[in-house]
GROMACS .gro file of C-alpha atoms in nm:
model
  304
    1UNK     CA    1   0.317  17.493  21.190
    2UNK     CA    2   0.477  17.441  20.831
    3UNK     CA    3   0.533  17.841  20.697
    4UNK     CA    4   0.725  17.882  20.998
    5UNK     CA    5   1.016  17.559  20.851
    6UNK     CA    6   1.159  17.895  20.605
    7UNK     CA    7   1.320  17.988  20.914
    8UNK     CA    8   1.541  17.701  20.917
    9UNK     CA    9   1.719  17.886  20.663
   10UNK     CA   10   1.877  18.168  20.858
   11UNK     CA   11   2.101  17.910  21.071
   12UNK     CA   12   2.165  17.730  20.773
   13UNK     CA   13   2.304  18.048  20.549
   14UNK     CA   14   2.478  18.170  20.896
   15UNK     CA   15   2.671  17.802  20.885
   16UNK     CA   16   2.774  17.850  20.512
   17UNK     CA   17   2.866  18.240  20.498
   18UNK     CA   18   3.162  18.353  20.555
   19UNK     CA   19   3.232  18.556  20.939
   20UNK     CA   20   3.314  18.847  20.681
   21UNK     CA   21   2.998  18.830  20.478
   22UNK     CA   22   2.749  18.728  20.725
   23UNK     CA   23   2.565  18.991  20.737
   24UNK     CA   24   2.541  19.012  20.371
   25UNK     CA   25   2.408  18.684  20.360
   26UNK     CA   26   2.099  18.691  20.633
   27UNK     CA   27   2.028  19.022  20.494
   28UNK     CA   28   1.913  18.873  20.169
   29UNK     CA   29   1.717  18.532  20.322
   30UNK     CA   30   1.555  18.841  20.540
   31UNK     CA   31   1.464  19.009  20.272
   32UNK     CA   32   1.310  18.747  20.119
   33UNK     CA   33   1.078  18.647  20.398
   34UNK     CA   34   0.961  19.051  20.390
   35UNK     CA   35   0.928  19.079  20.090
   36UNK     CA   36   0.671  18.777  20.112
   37UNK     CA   37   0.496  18.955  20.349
   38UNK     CA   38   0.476  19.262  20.169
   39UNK     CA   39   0.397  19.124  19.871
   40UNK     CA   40   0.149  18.930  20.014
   41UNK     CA   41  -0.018  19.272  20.071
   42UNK     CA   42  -0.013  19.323  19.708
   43UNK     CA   43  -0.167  19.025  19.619
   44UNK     CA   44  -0.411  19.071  19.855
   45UNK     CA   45  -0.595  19.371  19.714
   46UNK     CA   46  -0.583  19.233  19.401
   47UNK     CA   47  -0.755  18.943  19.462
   48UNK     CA   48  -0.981  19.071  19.651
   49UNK     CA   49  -1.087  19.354  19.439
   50UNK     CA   50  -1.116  19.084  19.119
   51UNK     CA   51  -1.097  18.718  19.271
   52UNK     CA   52  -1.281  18.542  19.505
   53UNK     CA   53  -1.113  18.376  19.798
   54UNK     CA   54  -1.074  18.017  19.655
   55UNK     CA   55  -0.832  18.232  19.432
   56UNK     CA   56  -0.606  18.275  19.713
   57UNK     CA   57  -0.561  17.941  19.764
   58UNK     CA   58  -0.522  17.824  19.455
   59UNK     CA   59  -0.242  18.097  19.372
   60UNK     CA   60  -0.040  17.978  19.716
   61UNK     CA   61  -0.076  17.611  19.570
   62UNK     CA   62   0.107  17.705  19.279
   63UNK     CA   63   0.366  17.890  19.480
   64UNK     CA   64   0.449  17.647  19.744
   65UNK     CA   65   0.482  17.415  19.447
   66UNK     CA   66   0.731  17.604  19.243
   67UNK     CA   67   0.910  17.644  19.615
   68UNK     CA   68   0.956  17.312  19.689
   69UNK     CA   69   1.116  17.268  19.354
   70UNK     CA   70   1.336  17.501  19.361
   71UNK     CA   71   1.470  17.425  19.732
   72UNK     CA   72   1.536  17.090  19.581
   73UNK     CA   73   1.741  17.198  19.322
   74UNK     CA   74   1.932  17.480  19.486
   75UNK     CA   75   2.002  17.395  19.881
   76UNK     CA   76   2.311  17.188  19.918
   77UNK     CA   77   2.272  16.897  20.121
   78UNK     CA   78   2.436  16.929  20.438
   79UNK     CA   79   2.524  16.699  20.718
   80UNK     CA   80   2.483  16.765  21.088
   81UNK     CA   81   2.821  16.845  21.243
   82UNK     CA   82   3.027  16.564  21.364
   83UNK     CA   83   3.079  16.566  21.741
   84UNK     CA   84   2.758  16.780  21.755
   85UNK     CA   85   2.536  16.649  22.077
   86UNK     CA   86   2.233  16.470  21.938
   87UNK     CA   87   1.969  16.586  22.179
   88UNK     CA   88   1.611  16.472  22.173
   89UNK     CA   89   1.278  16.705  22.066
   90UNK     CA   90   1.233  16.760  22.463
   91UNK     CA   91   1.576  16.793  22.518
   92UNK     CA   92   1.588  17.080  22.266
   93UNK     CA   93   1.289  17.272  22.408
   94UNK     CA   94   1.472  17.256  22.744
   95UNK     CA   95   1.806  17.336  22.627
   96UNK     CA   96   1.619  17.635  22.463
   97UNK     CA   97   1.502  17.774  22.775
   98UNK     CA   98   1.862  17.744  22.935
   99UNK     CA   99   1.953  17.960  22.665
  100UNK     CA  100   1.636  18.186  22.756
  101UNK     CA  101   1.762  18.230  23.080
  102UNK     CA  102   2.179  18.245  23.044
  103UNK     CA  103   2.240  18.436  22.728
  104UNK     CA  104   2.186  18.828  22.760
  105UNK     CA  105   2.266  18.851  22.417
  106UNK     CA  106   1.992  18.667  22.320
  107UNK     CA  107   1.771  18.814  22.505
  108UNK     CA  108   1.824  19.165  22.423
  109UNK     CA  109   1.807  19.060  22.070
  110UNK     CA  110   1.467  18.916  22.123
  111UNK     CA  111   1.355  19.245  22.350
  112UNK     CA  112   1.444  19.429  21.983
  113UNK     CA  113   1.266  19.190  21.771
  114UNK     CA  114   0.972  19.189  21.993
  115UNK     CA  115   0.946  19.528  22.010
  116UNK     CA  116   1.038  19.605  21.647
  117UNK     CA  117   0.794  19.351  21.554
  118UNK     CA  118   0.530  19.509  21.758
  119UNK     CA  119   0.533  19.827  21.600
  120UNK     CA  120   0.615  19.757  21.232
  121UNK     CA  121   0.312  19.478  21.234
  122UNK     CA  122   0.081  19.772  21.441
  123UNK     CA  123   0.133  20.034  21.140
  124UNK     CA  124   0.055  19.797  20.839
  125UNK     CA  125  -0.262  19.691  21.030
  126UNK     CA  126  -0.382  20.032  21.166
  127UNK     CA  127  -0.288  20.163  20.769
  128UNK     CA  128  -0.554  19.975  20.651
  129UNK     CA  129  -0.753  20.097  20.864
  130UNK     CA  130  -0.665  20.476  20.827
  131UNK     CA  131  -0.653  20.433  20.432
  132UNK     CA  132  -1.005  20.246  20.384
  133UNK     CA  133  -1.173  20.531  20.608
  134UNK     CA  134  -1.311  20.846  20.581
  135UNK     CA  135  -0.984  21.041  20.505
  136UNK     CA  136  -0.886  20.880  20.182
  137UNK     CA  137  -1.168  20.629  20.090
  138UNK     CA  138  -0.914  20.413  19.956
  139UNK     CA  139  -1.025  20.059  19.763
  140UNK     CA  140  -0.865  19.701  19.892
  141UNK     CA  141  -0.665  19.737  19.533
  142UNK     CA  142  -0.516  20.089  19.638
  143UNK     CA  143  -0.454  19.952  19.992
  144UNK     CA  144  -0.283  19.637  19.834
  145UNK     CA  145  -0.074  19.850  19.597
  146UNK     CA  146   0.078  20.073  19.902
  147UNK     CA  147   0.275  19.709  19.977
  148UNK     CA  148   0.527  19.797  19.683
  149UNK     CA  149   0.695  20.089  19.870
  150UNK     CA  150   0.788  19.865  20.144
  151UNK     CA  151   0.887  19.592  19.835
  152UNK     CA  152   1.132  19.921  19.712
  153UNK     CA  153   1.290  19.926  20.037
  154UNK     CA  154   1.358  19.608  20.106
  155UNK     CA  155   1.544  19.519  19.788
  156UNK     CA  156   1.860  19.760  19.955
  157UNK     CA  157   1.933  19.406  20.105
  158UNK     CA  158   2.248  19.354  19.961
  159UNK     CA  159   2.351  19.724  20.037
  160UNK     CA  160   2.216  19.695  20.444
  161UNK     CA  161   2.405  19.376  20.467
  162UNK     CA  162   2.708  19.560  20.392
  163UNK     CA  163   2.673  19.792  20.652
  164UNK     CA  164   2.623  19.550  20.919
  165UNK     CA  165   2.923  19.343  20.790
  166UNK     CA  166   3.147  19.691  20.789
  167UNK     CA  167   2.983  19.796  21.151
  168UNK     CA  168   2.954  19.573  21.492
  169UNK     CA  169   2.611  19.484  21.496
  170UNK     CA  170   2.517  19.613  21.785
  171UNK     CA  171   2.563  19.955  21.644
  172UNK     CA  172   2.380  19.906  21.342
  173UNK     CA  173   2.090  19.811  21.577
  174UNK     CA  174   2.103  20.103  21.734
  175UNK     CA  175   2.111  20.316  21.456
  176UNK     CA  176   1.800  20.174  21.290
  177UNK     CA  177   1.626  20.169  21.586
  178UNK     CA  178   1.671  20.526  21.652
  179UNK     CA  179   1.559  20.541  21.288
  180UNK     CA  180   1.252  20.402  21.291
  181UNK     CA  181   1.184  20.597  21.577
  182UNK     CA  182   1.171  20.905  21.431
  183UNK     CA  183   0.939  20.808  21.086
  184UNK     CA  184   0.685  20.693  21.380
  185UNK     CA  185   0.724  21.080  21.531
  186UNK     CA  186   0.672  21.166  21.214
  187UNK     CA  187   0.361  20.922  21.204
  188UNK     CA  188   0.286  21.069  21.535
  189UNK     CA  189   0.334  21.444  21.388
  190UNK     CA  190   0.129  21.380  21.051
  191UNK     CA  191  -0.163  21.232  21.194
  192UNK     CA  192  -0.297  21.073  20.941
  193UNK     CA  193  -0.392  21.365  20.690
  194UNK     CA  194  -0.137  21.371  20.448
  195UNK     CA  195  -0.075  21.074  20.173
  196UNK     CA  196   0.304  21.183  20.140
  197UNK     CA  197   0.407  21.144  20.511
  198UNK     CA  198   0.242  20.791  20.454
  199UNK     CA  199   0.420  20.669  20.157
  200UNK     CA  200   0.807  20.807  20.342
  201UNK     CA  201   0.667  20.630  20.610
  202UNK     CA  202   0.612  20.309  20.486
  203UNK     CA  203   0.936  20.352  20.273
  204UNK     CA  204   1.143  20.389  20.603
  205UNK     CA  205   0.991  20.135  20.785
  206UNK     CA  206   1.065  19.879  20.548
  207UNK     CA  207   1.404  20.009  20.498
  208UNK     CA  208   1.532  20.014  20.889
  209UNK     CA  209   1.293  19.693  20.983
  210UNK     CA  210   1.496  19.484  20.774
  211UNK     CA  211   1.866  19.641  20.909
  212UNK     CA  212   1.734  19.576  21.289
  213UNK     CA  213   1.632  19.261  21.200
  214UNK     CA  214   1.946  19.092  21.022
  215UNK     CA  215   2.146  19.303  21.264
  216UNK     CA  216   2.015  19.136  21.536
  217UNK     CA  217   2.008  18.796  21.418
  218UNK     CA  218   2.373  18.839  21.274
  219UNK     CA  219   2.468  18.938  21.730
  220UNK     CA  220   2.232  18.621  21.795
  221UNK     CA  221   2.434  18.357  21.552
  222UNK     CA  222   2.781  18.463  21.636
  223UNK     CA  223   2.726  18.348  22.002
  224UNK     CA  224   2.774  18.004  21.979
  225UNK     CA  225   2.774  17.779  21.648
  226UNK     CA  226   2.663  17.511  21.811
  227UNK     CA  227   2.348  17.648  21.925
  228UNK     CA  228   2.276  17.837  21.666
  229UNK     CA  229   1.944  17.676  21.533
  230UNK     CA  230   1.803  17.691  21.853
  231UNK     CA  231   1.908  18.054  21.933
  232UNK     CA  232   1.745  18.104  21.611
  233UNK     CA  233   1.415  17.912  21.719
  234UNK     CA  234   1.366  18.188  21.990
  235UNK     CA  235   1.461  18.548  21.766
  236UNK     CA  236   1.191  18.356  21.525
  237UNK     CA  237   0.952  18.330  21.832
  238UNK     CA  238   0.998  18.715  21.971
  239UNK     CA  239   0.953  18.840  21.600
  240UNK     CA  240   0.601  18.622  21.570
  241UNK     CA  241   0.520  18.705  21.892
  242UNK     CA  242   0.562  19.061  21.869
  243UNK     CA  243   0.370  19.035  21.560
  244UNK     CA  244   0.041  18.937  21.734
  245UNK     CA  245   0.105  19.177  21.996
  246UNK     CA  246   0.115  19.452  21.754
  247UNK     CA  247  -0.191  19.329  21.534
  248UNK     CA  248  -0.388  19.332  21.837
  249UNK     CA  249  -0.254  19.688  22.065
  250UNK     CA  250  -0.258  19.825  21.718
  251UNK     CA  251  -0.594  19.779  21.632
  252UNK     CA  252  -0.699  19.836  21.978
  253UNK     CA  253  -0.541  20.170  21.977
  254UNK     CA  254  -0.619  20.288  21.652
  255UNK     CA  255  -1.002  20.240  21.705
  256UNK     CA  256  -0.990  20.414  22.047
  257UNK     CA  257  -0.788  20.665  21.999
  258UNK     CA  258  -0.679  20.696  21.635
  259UNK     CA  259  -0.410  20.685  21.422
  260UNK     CA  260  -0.176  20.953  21.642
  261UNK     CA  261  -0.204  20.738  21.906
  262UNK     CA  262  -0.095  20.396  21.740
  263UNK     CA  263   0.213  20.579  21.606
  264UNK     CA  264   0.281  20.734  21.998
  265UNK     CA  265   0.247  20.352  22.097
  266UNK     CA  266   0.520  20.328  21.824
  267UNK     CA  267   0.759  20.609  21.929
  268UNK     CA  268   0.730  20.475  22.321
  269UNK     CA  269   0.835  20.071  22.176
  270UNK     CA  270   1.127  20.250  21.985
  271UNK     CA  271   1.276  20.429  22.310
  272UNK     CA  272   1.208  20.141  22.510
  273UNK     CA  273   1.416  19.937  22.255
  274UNK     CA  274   1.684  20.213  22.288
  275UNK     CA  275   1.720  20.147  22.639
  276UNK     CA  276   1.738  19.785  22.627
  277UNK     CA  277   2.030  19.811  22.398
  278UNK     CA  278   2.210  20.112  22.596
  279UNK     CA  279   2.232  19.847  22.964
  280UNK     CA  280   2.402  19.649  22.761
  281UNK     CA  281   2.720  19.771  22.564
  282UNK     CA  282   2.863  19.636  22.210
  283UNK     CA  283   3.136  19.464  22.354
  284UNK     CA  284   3.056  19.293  22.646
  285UNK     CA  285   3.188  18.932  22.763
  286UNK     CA  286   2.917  18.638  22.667
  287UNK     CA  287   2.758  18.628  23.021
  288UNK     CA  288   2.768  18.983  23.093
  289UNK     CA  289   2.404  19.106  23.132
  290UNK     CA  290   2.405  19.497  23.231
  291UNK     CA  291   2.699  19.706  23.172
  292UNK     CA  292   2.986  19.842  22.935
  293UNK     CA  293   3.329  19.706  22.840
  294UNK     CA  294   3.600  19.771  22.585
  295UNK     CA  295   3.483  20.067  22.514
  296UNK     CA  296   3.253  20.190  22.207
  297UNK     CA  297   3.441  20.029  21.907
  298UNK     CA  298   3.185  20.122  21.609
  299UNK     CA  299   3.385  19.929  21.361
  300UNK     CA  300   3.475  19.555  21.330
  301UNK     CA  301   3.821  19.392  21.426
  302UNK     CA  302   3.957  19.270  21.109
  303UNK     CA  303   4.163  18.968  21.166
  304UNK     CA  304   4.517  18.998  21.025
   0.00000   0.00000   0.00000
């Protein structure tokens, strides 16, 4: 109910960016909200390889503390829009599933988020799993540790951003998609018995998570300005969504049938991801849903 307030963020930088830079700019909040997750996995193996639990919380005290402080003293105080429509709390959850239901955009941002979410949260769970077993024997420190290759990956925020500023969005999601498609094959192939195919892995995972996700949110914001918090309120719901989808299938999978298996679950999200972004075309009008128009344009319009 109150870690979930960061997200407020993303509309917020979206309002203040520049069209040009955009991309730049969610790709860095992004970053920061994986690299809290990953680095939460750091944290976690050390504490519980030296600390007790009570350590936890005390440590997330101090955090949140230092947080608050320094959203104080560095997020400008903005107004609401003037002329915006002032809706109540149940008009917004109803005006949020008109969007649900009118915006394809939307939606096949969320399908991607879901199903990116799904898979990315299945691998770090099942990892534990697979590197805490008989094959490696791992300790909760060495698990912890393997957080800092995602933490590597993630800091090419600035560069991704870039790339999805240069780039229509849509085609960056794509790309990344097909991406982390094939490190899960290569999950798939590995099958748990090599360290190396692990660690690339993990590396690439972290690396095209982050471009699918500020890709798609970059598509999501640019529909209308108006809406934008709320259209953010429902990408925010398909990511957490998909991630208790994929702790759960995950770990279902994984103790079935083993690691192969989770990473095949993986492989079949990515292609089904694919799909959902080949019905609908880069350039399609706003209420469009299935279909392709004005051709493949990989590259932005610059306006002269």
């Amino acid at each position: 109910m109150t870690s979930v307030t960061t997200n407020i963020l993303l509309p917020l930088t979206a309002d203040l960016a520049p069209p040009n830079r955009r991309g730049t700019a969610l790709s860095i909040v992004i970053s920061g909200l994986l690299l809290g997750v990953l680095i939460a996995r750091v944290l976690a193996g050390i504490f519980g390889q030296y600390a007790t639990w009570r350590a936890t919380y005390y440590f997330a005290v101090g955090v949140q503390a230092c947080a608050l402080g320094l959203c104080w003293l560095i997020i400008p105080d903005c107004p609401p829009p003037s002329g915006q429509q002032q809706l109540s709390y149940l008009g917004i959850l109803c005006s949020m599933g008109k969007l649900g239901a009118t915006e394809p955009a939307l939606i096949q941002g969320c399908c991607v988020n879901f199903g990116t979410s799904v898979a990315f949260t299945g691998f770090w769970v099942t990892l534990t799993f697979l590197l805490g077993g008989p094959a490696f024997r791992y300790s909760t420190l060495d698990i912890g540790l393997f957080g800092l290759i995602g933490i590597v990956a993630v800091m090419a925020a600035p560069l991704t951003g870039r790339l999805i500023d240069a780039f229509v969005p849509w085609h960056a999601t794509l790309l990344s998609v097909a991406c982390l498609c094939l490190f899960f094959v290569i999950q798939t192939l590995a099958e748990g018995r090599s360290i190396a195919a692990v660690v690339i892995i993990a590396f690439g995972l972290g690396l095209f998570r982050q471009i699918v996700q500020a890709s798609v949110l970059t598509q999501i914001l640019s529909i209308a300005p108006e809406s934008r918090s709320r259209m953010n309120a429902l990408s925010t719901l398909s990511v957490c969504v998909g991630q208790v989808f994929g702790t759960a299938a995950g770990t279902a999978v994984f103790l079935r049938y083993g690691w192969r298996m989770a990473g095949l679950l993986s492989v079949a999200l990515c292609l089904w991801q694919i799909l959902i972004l080949l019905l609908r075309g880069p350039h399609c009008e706003r209420y469009t849903w299935f279909g392709w128009q004005d051709g493949l344009g990989i590259l932005k319009r610059r306006m002269v």
